[in-house]
Coordinates of C-alpha atoms in Angstrom, one line a residue:
M2 CA -26.4 142.2 -97.3
S3 CA -29.6 140.3 -96.4
E4 CA -29.3 137.1 -94.4
T5 CA -30.7 133.9 -95.9
T6 CA -33.0 131.9 -93.6
E7 CA -32.5 128.1 -93.8
T8 CA -35.6 126.0 -93.9
P9 CA -35.7 123.7 -90.8
T10 CA -35.7 120.0 -91.5
Y11 CA -38.0 117.7 -89.5
R12 CA -37.1 114.2 -88.6
K13 CA -39.9 111.7 -88.8
I14 CA -40.6 110.1 -85.4
N15 CA -41.3 106.4 -85.7
V16 CA -44.0 104.5 -83.8
P17 CA -42.3 102.6 -80.9
T18 CA -41.3 99.1 -81.8
Q19 CA -43.5 97.5 -79.1
Y20 CA -46.7 99.1 -80.7
R21 CA -45.7 98.3 -84.3
Q22 CA -44.9 94.6 -83.5
A23 CA -47.9 94.1 -81.3
A24 CA -50.2 95.6 -84.0
K25 CA -48.7 93.2 -86.5
I26 CA -49.3 90.2 -84.2
L27 CA -52.9 91.4 -83.6
Q28 CA -53.5 91.3 -87.4
Q29 CA -52.0 87.8 -87.7
V30 CA -54.1 86.5 -84.7
S31 CA -57.2 87.8 -86.5
E32 CA -56.2 85.7 -89.5
G33 CA -56.1 82.6 -87.3
K34 CA -52.5 82.3 -86.3
S35 CA -51.4 81.2 -82.8
L36 CA -51.0 84.1 -80.3
K37 CA -48.4 82.3 -78.2
D38 CA -46.3 81.3 -81.1
L39 CA -46.3 84.8 -82.6
V40 CA -45.4 86.4 -79.3
Y41 CA -42.6 83.9 -78.3
N42 CA -41.1 84.1 -81.8
N43 CA -40.9 87.9 -81.8
K44 CA -37.6 89.2 -80.4
H45 CA -38.7 92.9 -80.3
I46 CA -41.6 92.9 -77.8
R47 CA -42.2 92.4 -74.1
V48 CA -43.9 89.0 -73.9
G49 CA -46.0 89.3 -70.8
T50 CA -47.2 92.8 -71.6
T51 CA -48.2 92.0 -75.1
I52 CA -50.1 88.8 -74.3
A53 CA -52.0 90.6 -71.6
M54 CA -53.0 93.5 -73.8
L55 CA -54.0 91.3 -76.8
N56 CA -56.2 89.2 -74.5
K57 CA -57.9 92.4 -73.4
I58 CA -58.4 93.4 -77.0
Q59 CA -59.9 90.1 -77.9
A60 CA -62.2 90.2 -74.9
N61 CA -63.5 93.7 -75.8
E62 CA -63.5 93.6 -79.6
R63 CA -67.1 94.8 -80.0
Q64 CA -66.7 97.6 -77.4
L65 CA -63.4 98.8 -79.0
D66 CA -65.0 98.9 -82.5
Q67 CA -67.9 101.0 -81.1
I68 CA -65.6 103.3 -79.2
I69 CA -63.3 103.9 -82.1
G70 CA -66.3 104.3 -84.4
K71 CA -67.4 107.4 -82.4
T72 CA -64.2 109.2 -83.5
D73 CA -62.4 109.8 -86.8
I74 CA -59.2 108.0 -85.6
L75 CA -59.3 105.5 -88.4
Q76 CA -59.3 108.3 -90.9
K77 CA -56.1 109.6 -89.5
I78 CA -54.5 106.2 -88.8
P79 CA -55.2 103.8 -91.7
N80 CA -53.7 100.8 -89.9
K81 CA -56.7 99.7 -87.9
Y82 CA -54.7 97.2 -85.9
L83 CA -52.2 99.8 -84.7
A84 CA -55.1 102.2 -83.9
T85 CA -56.9 99.4 -81.9
Y86 CA -53.8 98.5 -80.0
L87 CA -53.0 102.1 -79.1
V88 CA -56.6 102.8 -78.0
A89 CA -56.7 99.7 -75.9
E90 CA -53.4 100.6 -74.2
L91 CA -54.8 104.0 -73.4
I92 CA -58.2 103.0 -72.0
F93 CA -57.6 99.4 -70.8
G94 CA -53.9 99.4 -70.1
R95 CA -51.5 101.9 -68.5
G96 CA -53.6 104.9 -69.3
E97 CA -50.7 106.5 -71.2
L98 CA -48.7 106.0 -74.4
S99 CA -45.0 106.1 -75.1
G100 CA -43.3 108.3 -77.7
F101 CA -44.4 111.2 -79.9
S102 CA -45.1 109.6 -83.3
K103 CA -48.1 110.9 -85.3
P104 CA -50.3 107.8 -84.5
V105 CA -49.5 108.0 -80.8
E106 CA -50.1 111.8 -80.6
C107 CA -53.4 111.3 -82.6
V108 CA -54.8 108.7 -80.2
R109 CA -53.5 110.6 -77.2
S110 CA -55.4 113.7 -78.3
Y111 CA -58.6 111.6 -78.2
H112 CA -58.1 110.3 -74.6
E113 CA -61.0 112.2 -73.0
K114 CA -63.4 111.5 -75.9
L115 CA -62.5 107.8 -75.8
K116 CA -63.2 107.6 -72.0
E117 CA -66.6 109.4 -72.6
A118 CA -67.4 107.0 -75.4
L119 CA -66.7 104.0 -73.1
L120 CA -69.0 105.5 -70.4
D121 CA -71.7 106.1 -73.0
L122 CA -71.8 102.4 -73.8
G123 CA -73.0 101.8 -70.3
E124 CA -71.2 98.4 -70.1
T125 CA -68.5 97.2 -67.8
P126 CA -65.4 96.5 -69.9
K127 CA -64.4 92.8 -70.0
T128 CA -60.8 93.4 -69.3
N129 CA -58.1 91.7 -67.3
I130 CA -58.0 94.9 -65.2
N131 CA -61.4 94.1 -63.8
L132 CA -61.1 90.3 -63.9
Y133 CA -57.5 89.7 -62.8
H134 CA -57.4 92.2 -59.9
K135 CA -58.9 89.3 -57.9
V136 CA -56.3 86.8 -59.0
P137 CA -53.4 86.7 -56.4
R138 CA -49.7 86.5 -57.1
Y139 CA -48.7 82.8 -56.8
V140 CA -45.0 82.3 -55.9
R141 CA -43.5 78.8 -56.1
L142 CA -40.5 78.2 -53.9
N143 CA -37.7 76.5 -55.8
T144 CA -36.7 73.9 -53.2
L145 CA -33.7 72.9 -55.3
M146 CA -32.1 76.2 -54.4
M147 CA -33.8 77.4 -51.1
K148 CA -35.3 75.8 -48.1
K149 CA -38.8 76.6 -46.9
A150 CA -37.5 78.1 -43.5
E151 CA -35.1 80.3 -45.4
A152 CA -37.9 81.6 -47.6
M153 CA -40.2 82.4 -44.7
E154 CA -37.4 84.2 -42.9
Y155 CA -36.7 86.3 -46.0
F156 CA -40.4 87.2 -46.3
E157 CA -40.5 88.2 -42.7
R158 CA -37.5 90.5 -43.1
E159 CA -39.2 92.0 -46.1
G160 CA -42.2 92.9 -43.9
W161 CA -44.6 90.1 -45.0
K162 CA -47.0 88.6 -42.4
Y163 CA -47.6 84.8 -42.7
I164 CA -51.2 83.6 -42.1
E165 CA -51.3 80.1 -40.7
N166 CA -53.3 77.7 -42.9
T167 CA -56.0 76.4 -40.6
F168 CA -58.7 76.0 -43.2
E169 CA -60.8 72.9 -43.2
T170 CA -62.4 73.4 -46.6
Y171 CA -61.3 74.8 -50.0
D172 CA -64.1 77.4 -49.8
E173 CA -62.6 78.8 -46.5
F174 CA -59.2 79.1 -48.2
L175 CA -60.6 80.9 -51.2
E176 CA -62.4 83.4 -49.0
A177 CA -59.2 84.0 -47.1
V178 CA -57.3 84.7 -50.3
K179 CA -59.9 87.2 -51.4
N180 CA -59.5 89.0 -48.2
L181 CA -55.7 89.1 -48.1
D182 CA -54.4 92.5 -47.1
D183 CA -51.4 94.1 -48.8
E184 CA -49.0 92.9 -46.2
S185 CA -50.0 89.2 -45.7
Y186 CA -49.5 85.9 -47.5
L187 CA -50.4 82.3 -46.9
S188 CA -49.6 78.7 -48.2
D189 CA -51.7 77.2 -51.0
F190 CA -54.4 74.8 -50.0
H191 CA -53.3 72.0 -52.3
I192 CA -49.7 72.5 -53.6
K193 CA -46.8 72.2 -51.4
N194 CA -44.2 75.1 -51.5
L195 CA -46.6 77.4 -53.4
Y196 CA -47.4 80.7 -51.6
V197 CA -50.2 83.1 -52.2
F198 CA -49.7 86.8 -52.1
P199 CA -52.1 89.7 -52.7
P200 CA -52.6 91.0 -56.2
S201 CA -50.9 94.3 -55.2
S202 CA -47.6 92.3 -54.8
K203 CA -47.2 91.7 -58.5
K204 CA -45.0 94.7 -59.1
Y205 CA -42.9 93.8 -56.0
F206 CA -42.2 90.3 -57.3
A207 CA -41.6 91.5 -60.9
S208 CA -38.4 93.1 -59.7
N209 CA -37.6 90.7 -56.8
E210 CA -34.0 89.7 -56.6
L211 CA -34.7 86.1 -55.5
A212 CA -37.1 85.7 -58.4
A213 CA -34.4 86.9 -60.8
E214 CA -32.0 84.3 -59.3
G215 CA -34.5 81.4 -59.8
K216 CA -35.2 80.8 -56.1
F217 CA -38.8 82.0 -56.6
L218 CA -40.9 81.0 -59.6
L219 CA -43.8 83.3 -60.5
Q220 CA -46.1 80.6 -61.6
D221 CA -49.9 80.6 -61.6
K222 CA -51.5 77.8 -59.5
A223 CA -53.3 76.4 -62.5
S224 CA -50.0 75.9 -64.2
C225 CA -48.7 74.0 -61.1
L226 CA -51.6 71.5 -61.2
P227 CA -50.3 69.2 -64.0
S228 CA -46.9 68.4 -62.3
F229 CA -48.7 68.1 -58.9
L230 CA -51.2 65.6 -60.3
L231 CA -48.5 63.6 -62.1
S232 CA -46.4 63.5 -58.9
P233 CA -43.6 61.2 -60.2
P234 CA -41.7 59.6 -57.3
H235 CA -37.9 60.1 -56.8
K236 CA -35.6 58.2 -59.2
S237 CA -38.4 57.7 -61.8
T238 CA -38.1 58.6 -65.5
V239 CA -40.3 61.3 -66.9
L240 CA -41.0 62.7 -70.3
D241 CA -42.2 66.3 -70.6
M242 CA -43.4 66.4 -74.3
C243 CA -43.8 70.2 -74.8
S244 CA -41.6 71.7 -72.2
A245 CA -40.9 75.3 -72.8
P246 CA -40.6 77.7 -71.1
G247 CA -39.9 75.2 -68.3
N248 CA -42.1 76.1 -65.3
K249 CA -43.8 72.7 -65.2
T250 CA -40.5 70.8 -66.0
T251 CA -38.6 72.5 -63.2
H252 CA -41.6 71.9 -60.9
L253 CA -41.3 68.2 -61.7
A254 CA -37.6 68.3 -60.8
A255 CA -38.4 69.8 -57.5
I256 CA -41.1 67.2 -56.8
M257 CA -38.6 64.5 -57.6
K258 CA -35.9 66.3 -55.4
N259 CA -33.5 66.2 -58.3
K260 CA -33.4 62.4 -58.3
G261 CA -34.2 60.5 -61.4
K262 CA -34.4 61.7 -65.0
I263 CA -36.6 64.1 -66.9
Y264 CA -36.5 64.3 -70.7
A265 CA -37.7 67.8 -71.7
V266 CA -38.6 68.1 -75.4
E267 CA -39.2 71.4 -77.3
M268 CA -39.2 71.8 -81.1
N269 CA -39.2 75.6 -81.4
T270 CA -35.6 76.8 -81.3
R271 CA -36.2 80.1 -79.4
R272 CA -38.5 78.4 -76.9
Y273 CA -35.9 75.6 -76.5
N274 CA -33.2 78.2 -75.6
T275 CA -35.6 79.6 -73.0
L276 CA -36.1 76.1 -71.6
V277 CA -32.3 75.5 -71.3
E278 CA -31.8 78.9 -69.6
M279 CA -34.5 78.1 -67.1
T280 CA -33.3 74.7 -66.2
Q281 CA -29.8 76.0 -65.6
A282 CA -31.0 79.0 -63.6
T283 CA -33.1 76.8 -61.3
N284 CA -30.4 74.1 -60.7
A285 CA -32.7 71.4 -62.1
T286 CA -29.8 69.0 -62.9
I287 CA -32.0 65.9 -63.7
I288 CA -33.5 67.6 -66.8
H289 CA -32.1 66.5 -70.2
T290 CA -33.3 68.9 -72.9
I291 CA -34.0 67.8 -76.4
N292 CA -34.5 70.1 -79.4
R293 CA -36.7 67.9 -81.6
D294 CA -40.2 67.3 -82.8
V295 CA -41.7 65.1 -80.0
L296 CA -43.7 63.1 -82.5
E297 CA -40.4 61.7 -83.8
I298 CA -39.2 60.8 -80.3
T299 CA -39.5 57.0 -79.5
D300 CA -38.7 54.8 -76.6
E301 CA -35.2 54.3 -77.9
D302 CA -34.5 58.0 -77.6
V303 CA -35.9 58.3 -74.1
P304 CA -35.8 54.7 -72.6
N305 CA -37.8 53.5 -69.7
V306 CA -40.2 56.5 -69.5
E307 CA -42.8 55.8 -66.7
Y308 CA -44.5 59.2 -66.4
I309 CA -45.5 61.7 -69.1
L310 CA -46.6 65.3 -68.9
L311 CA -48.3 66.7 -72.1
D312 CA -49.2 70.4 -72.2
P313 CA -49.4 71.0 -75.9
S314 CA -50.0 74.2 -78.0
C315 CA -53.6 75.3 -77.6
S316 CA -55.8 78.3 -78.2
G317 CA -54.9 79.9 -74.9
S318 CA -58.5 80.8 -74.3
G319 CA -58.1 80.2 -70.5
I320 CA -55.7 83.1 -70.3
A321 CA -58.2 85.4 -71.9
N322 CA -61.5 86.5 -70.4
R323 CA -63.8 83.5 -70.0
S324 CA -66.7 85.7 -70.9
I325 CA -65.7 85.6 -74.5
S326 CA -68.6 84.1 -76.4
D327 CA -68.5 81.1 -78.7
N328 CA -68.8 83.6 -81.6
H329 CA -65.1 84.5 -81.0
K330 CA -64.0 80.9 -81.5
D331 CA -61.9 80.2 -84.6
S332 CA -63.4 76.8 -85.6
S333 CA -60.8 76.2 -88.3
R334 CA -57.9 76.8 -85.9
L335 CA -59.5 74.7 -83.1
Y336 CA -59.9 71.9 -85.6
K337 CA -56.2 72.0 -86.5
L338 CA -55.1 72.3 -82.8
S339 CA -57.3 69.4 -81.6
G340 CA -55.9 67.3 -84.4
L341 CA -52.4 68.0 -83.3
Q342 CA -53.4 67.4 -79.6
F343 CA -54.9 64.1 -80.6
K344 CA -51.7 63.0 -82.3
L345 CA -49.6 64.0 -79.4
L346 CA -51.7 62.3 -76.7
T347 CA -52.1 59.1 -78.8
H348 CA -48.3 59.1 -79.3
A349 CA -47.8 59.4 -75.6
M350 CA -50.2 56.4 -75.0
T351 CA -48.8 54.1 -77.6
S352 CA -45.1 54.8 -78.1
F353 CA -43.6 54.3 -74.6
P354 CA -44.2 50.7 -73.3
N355 CA -43.2 51.4 -69.7
V356 CA -45.5 54.5 -69.2
T357 CA -47.9 54.1 -66.3
R358 CA -49.4 57.6 -65.9
I359 CA -50.0 60.5 -68.3
V360 CA -51.3 64.0 -67.4
Y361 CA -52.8 66.0 -70.3
S362 CA -53.4 69.7 -69.8
T363 CA -54.2 72.9 -71.7
C364 CA -54.7 76.5 -70.9
S365 CA -57.9 76.3 -72.9
I366 CA -61.5 76.4 -71.8
Y367 CA -62.8 74.9 -75.1
P368 CA -64.0 71.2 -74.9
E369 CA -62.8 70.7 -78.4
E370 CA -59.3 70.8 -77.0
N371 CA -60.1 69.1 -73.8
E372 CA -62.8 66.5 -73.2
E373 CA -63.1 65.7 -76.9
V374 CA -59.4 65.0 -77.3
V375 CA -59.4 62.8 -74.3
L376 CA -62.5 60.9 -75.4
S377 CA -61.1 60.3 -78.9
C378 CA -57.8 59.0 -77.5
L379 CA -59.5 56.6 -75.1
Q380 CA -61.7 55.3 -78.0
K381 CA -58.5 54.6 -80.0
V382 CA -56.3 53.2 -77.2
G383 CA -58.0 50.7 -75.0
N384 CA -55.5 50.0 -72.2
F385 CA -55.7 53.5 -70.6
R386 CA -58.4 54.9 -68.3
L387 CA -59.2 58.2 -66.6
V388 CA -58.3 58.7 -63.0
N389 CA -60.6 60.9 -61.0
A390 CA -58.5 64.0 -60.6
G391 CA -60.9 65.5 -58.1
E392 CA -60.3 62.6 -55.7
I393 CA -56.5 63.3 -55.9
L394 CA -57.5 66.7 -54.5
K395 CA -59.7 65.0 -51.9
N396 CA -62.7 66.5 -53.7
Q397 CA -61.8 70.0 -52.6
W398 CA -62.2 71.7 -55.9
K399 CA -64.9 73.8 -57.6
N400 CA -64.8 73.2 -61.4
Y401 CA -65.0 69.9 -63.3
G402 CA -65.8 68.9 -66.9
N403 CA -69.2 68.7 -68.5
E404 CA -70.5 65.3 -67.4
K405 CA -73.8 65.8 -69.3
S406 CA -72.1 66.3 -72.7
Y407 CA -69.2 63.9 -71.9
P408 CA -70.5 61.1 -69.7
G409 CA -67.8 59.3 -67.9
I410 CA -65.3 62.0 -68.9
G411 CA -66.6 65.2 -67.3
Q412 CA -66.7 64.1 -63.7
N413 CA -63.1 62.8 -63.9
V414 CA -61.4 65.9 -65.3
L415 CA -60.7 69.3 -63.8
Y416 CA -61.1 72.9 -65.0
A417 CA -59.5 75.8 -63.2
S418 CA -61.6 78.9 -63.5
N419 CA -61.5 82.6 -62.9
D420 CA -65.2 83.1 -63.3
D421 CA -66.7 85.4 -60.6
D422 CA -69.5 82.9 -59.8
C423 CA -67.3 79.9 -59.4
S424 CA -63.7 81.0 -59.2
D425 CA -60.6 79.1 -58.2
L426 CA -58.7 82.5 -58.4
T427 CA -56.5 81.2 -61.2
N428 CA -56.2 81.4 -65.0
G429 CA -58.5 79.1 -67.0
F430 CA -57.0 75.6 -67.3
F431 CA -57.9 72.0 -68.0
V432 CA -56.3 68.8 -66.6
A433 CA -56.9 65.1 -67.2
V434 CA -55.0 62.2 -65.6
L435 CA -54.8 58.9 -67.4
E436 CA -53.3 55.6 -66.3
K437 CA -52.4 52.3 -68.0
F438 CA -54.3 49.2 -66.8
D439 CA -54.7 45.6 -67.8
G440 CA -58.3 45.8 -69.1
L441 CA -60.0 47.8 -71.8
N442 CA -61.7 51.1 -71.1
E443 CA -65.5 51.6 -71.6
F444 CA -65.0 54.1 -74.5
Y445 CA -62.8 51.8 -76.5
L446 CA -65.3 48.9 -76.0
E447 CA -68.3 51.0 -76.9
K448 CA -66.4 52.1 -80.1
Q449 CA -65.6 48.5 -81.0
Q450 CA -69.2 47.4 -80.5
K451 CA -70.4 50.1 -82.9
I452 CA -67.8 49.0 -85.5
S453 CA -68.9 45.3 -85.1
A454 CA -72.5 46.3 -85.5
H455 CA -71.7 48.3 -88.6
N456 CA -69.8 45.4 -90.1
E457 CA -72.6 43.0 -89.4
K458 CA -75.1 45.3 -91.0
F459 CA -73.1 46.5 -94.0
G460 CA -70.5 43.8 -94.4
K461 CA -67.0 43.6 -93.1
R462 CA -65.0 46.6 -94.1
K463 CA -62.2 47.3 -91.6
A464 CA -61.3 45.8 -88.2
E465 CA -61.1 49.2 -86.6
W466 CA -61.8 52.8 -87.7
T467 CA -59.1 55.3 -87.0
P468 CA -58.7 58.9 -88.1
E469 CA -55.5 57.9 -89.9
A470 CA -57.0 55.0 -91.7
N471 CA -60.0 57.1 -92.7
A472 CA -57.7 59.8 -94.1
E473 CA -55.7 57.2 -96.1
E474 CA -59.0 55.8 -97.5
N475 CA -60.2 59.3 -98.5
V476 CA -56.9 59.9 -100.3
A477 CA -57.2 56.5 -102.0
V478 CA -60.7 57.3 -103.2
E479 CA -59.6 60.7 -104.5
N480 CA -56.7 59.1 -106.4
E481 CA -58.7 56.2 -107.8
E482 CA -59.1 56.4 -111.5
K483 CA -62.7 57.1 -112.4
P484 CA -64.3 55.9 -115.7
V485 CA -64.3 58.5 -118.4
K486 CA -67.8 59.3 -119.6
K487 CA -68.1 59.4 -123.3
K488 CA -69.3 62.8 -124.4
K489 CA -72.3 62.9 -126.7
K490 CA -71.8 64.6 -130.0
W491 CA -73.8 67.8 -130.2
I492 CA -76.1 68.1 -133.1
N493 CA -77.7 71.4 -134.1
K494 CA -81.3 70.2 -134.5
C495 CA -82.4 73.6 -135.7
Y496 CA -80.0 73.4 -138.6
Q497 CA -81.5 70.0 -139.5

């Protein structure tokens, strides 16, 4: 009797979830959606890894297209976003791929050809590998849970050597940071209880037990600037308008030594849960979290607010490579973002009668979200003025706004930069400090003069132009009934 041979069955191997979800986000970002929102609202990916890789892809879009174009990968992997993410992971990321699905195996088989194609381009890739290897690991000590002496003793036991801060200038400090060896660290030049470790320490702190306990916060220096520049005194009342994930909020609590009150508002449910977890983990007991749209929050909801921190949703262009050209800007998305930012900052300036100081910040390098938003708000609200942020840092800083394009604004606002030619060794960032005063600022007065001149020339129309009033007028004009034109009867003259 002859034996029958069973045909083996093969199980399809799926593409790892991380790759599938990241490719989906890449596609949605290309359609103009917010990278941050997409990543934070996705429960199936590693947040930090995904943001870093997508930034690299955006920075090297042209190069990736050329590299992939020299192969037939897209003929074998129809999903170009998945193919792009896998190729970027292989040549700009870890240098290896996970799993054995067909798309992964396909890209893996082209590894050598892809590297050769990259070399043939003769260009240095604009990747965070090349750019961010110079950026140190900043570690903020959570003084609500650990004293400075205890932290330094811990670092010493772990084999770290502390370099005494004897620098007279900011440039001397930056040079020392660039030359940190793999076993040394120092204190930041500006921000108290912020330590600077070499880039090679990032893996060490990623799994550090005290970081997991909330005693160390892995927070970039640029992200520490807004709370530092706001500097609310103990027992004051603070509003953090867009709080999640909570780094800046908990920094404020530490500055205030857990004395006073901080209202932390976050509308997104998932991000709000992250905020709650962080405030609890860091023992920031003066933080009162609120899961609402901050534009609906009034002085009755958060009484007696004196200080406001506003770090709204933005393009995140400062986190990506600053060499990205203006051609990569999504003008439509920037228009929408700056409109929201204008509403939020105006709300901060007009809705809380006891406020004395506001810090507005973004992780964007685009003036549309920075100087232009500040200028528009100062033109609308007269009783606020800009504080020279550089003077708060005793003029020990490298990057400021564009005074030529925005006179009276640029010299008073700060940018943090990771450009090689003028680097603060941080992510890209923007900060403006505004304070209430008894007079009227120059931008408001200039705007009112223009309105008055216009009214004198063309007749009185409105007491003051505002974007809201202009929008309402446009709607009214569109809805206004227009006279119906009487159609002429057509006559066939040829027939006559």
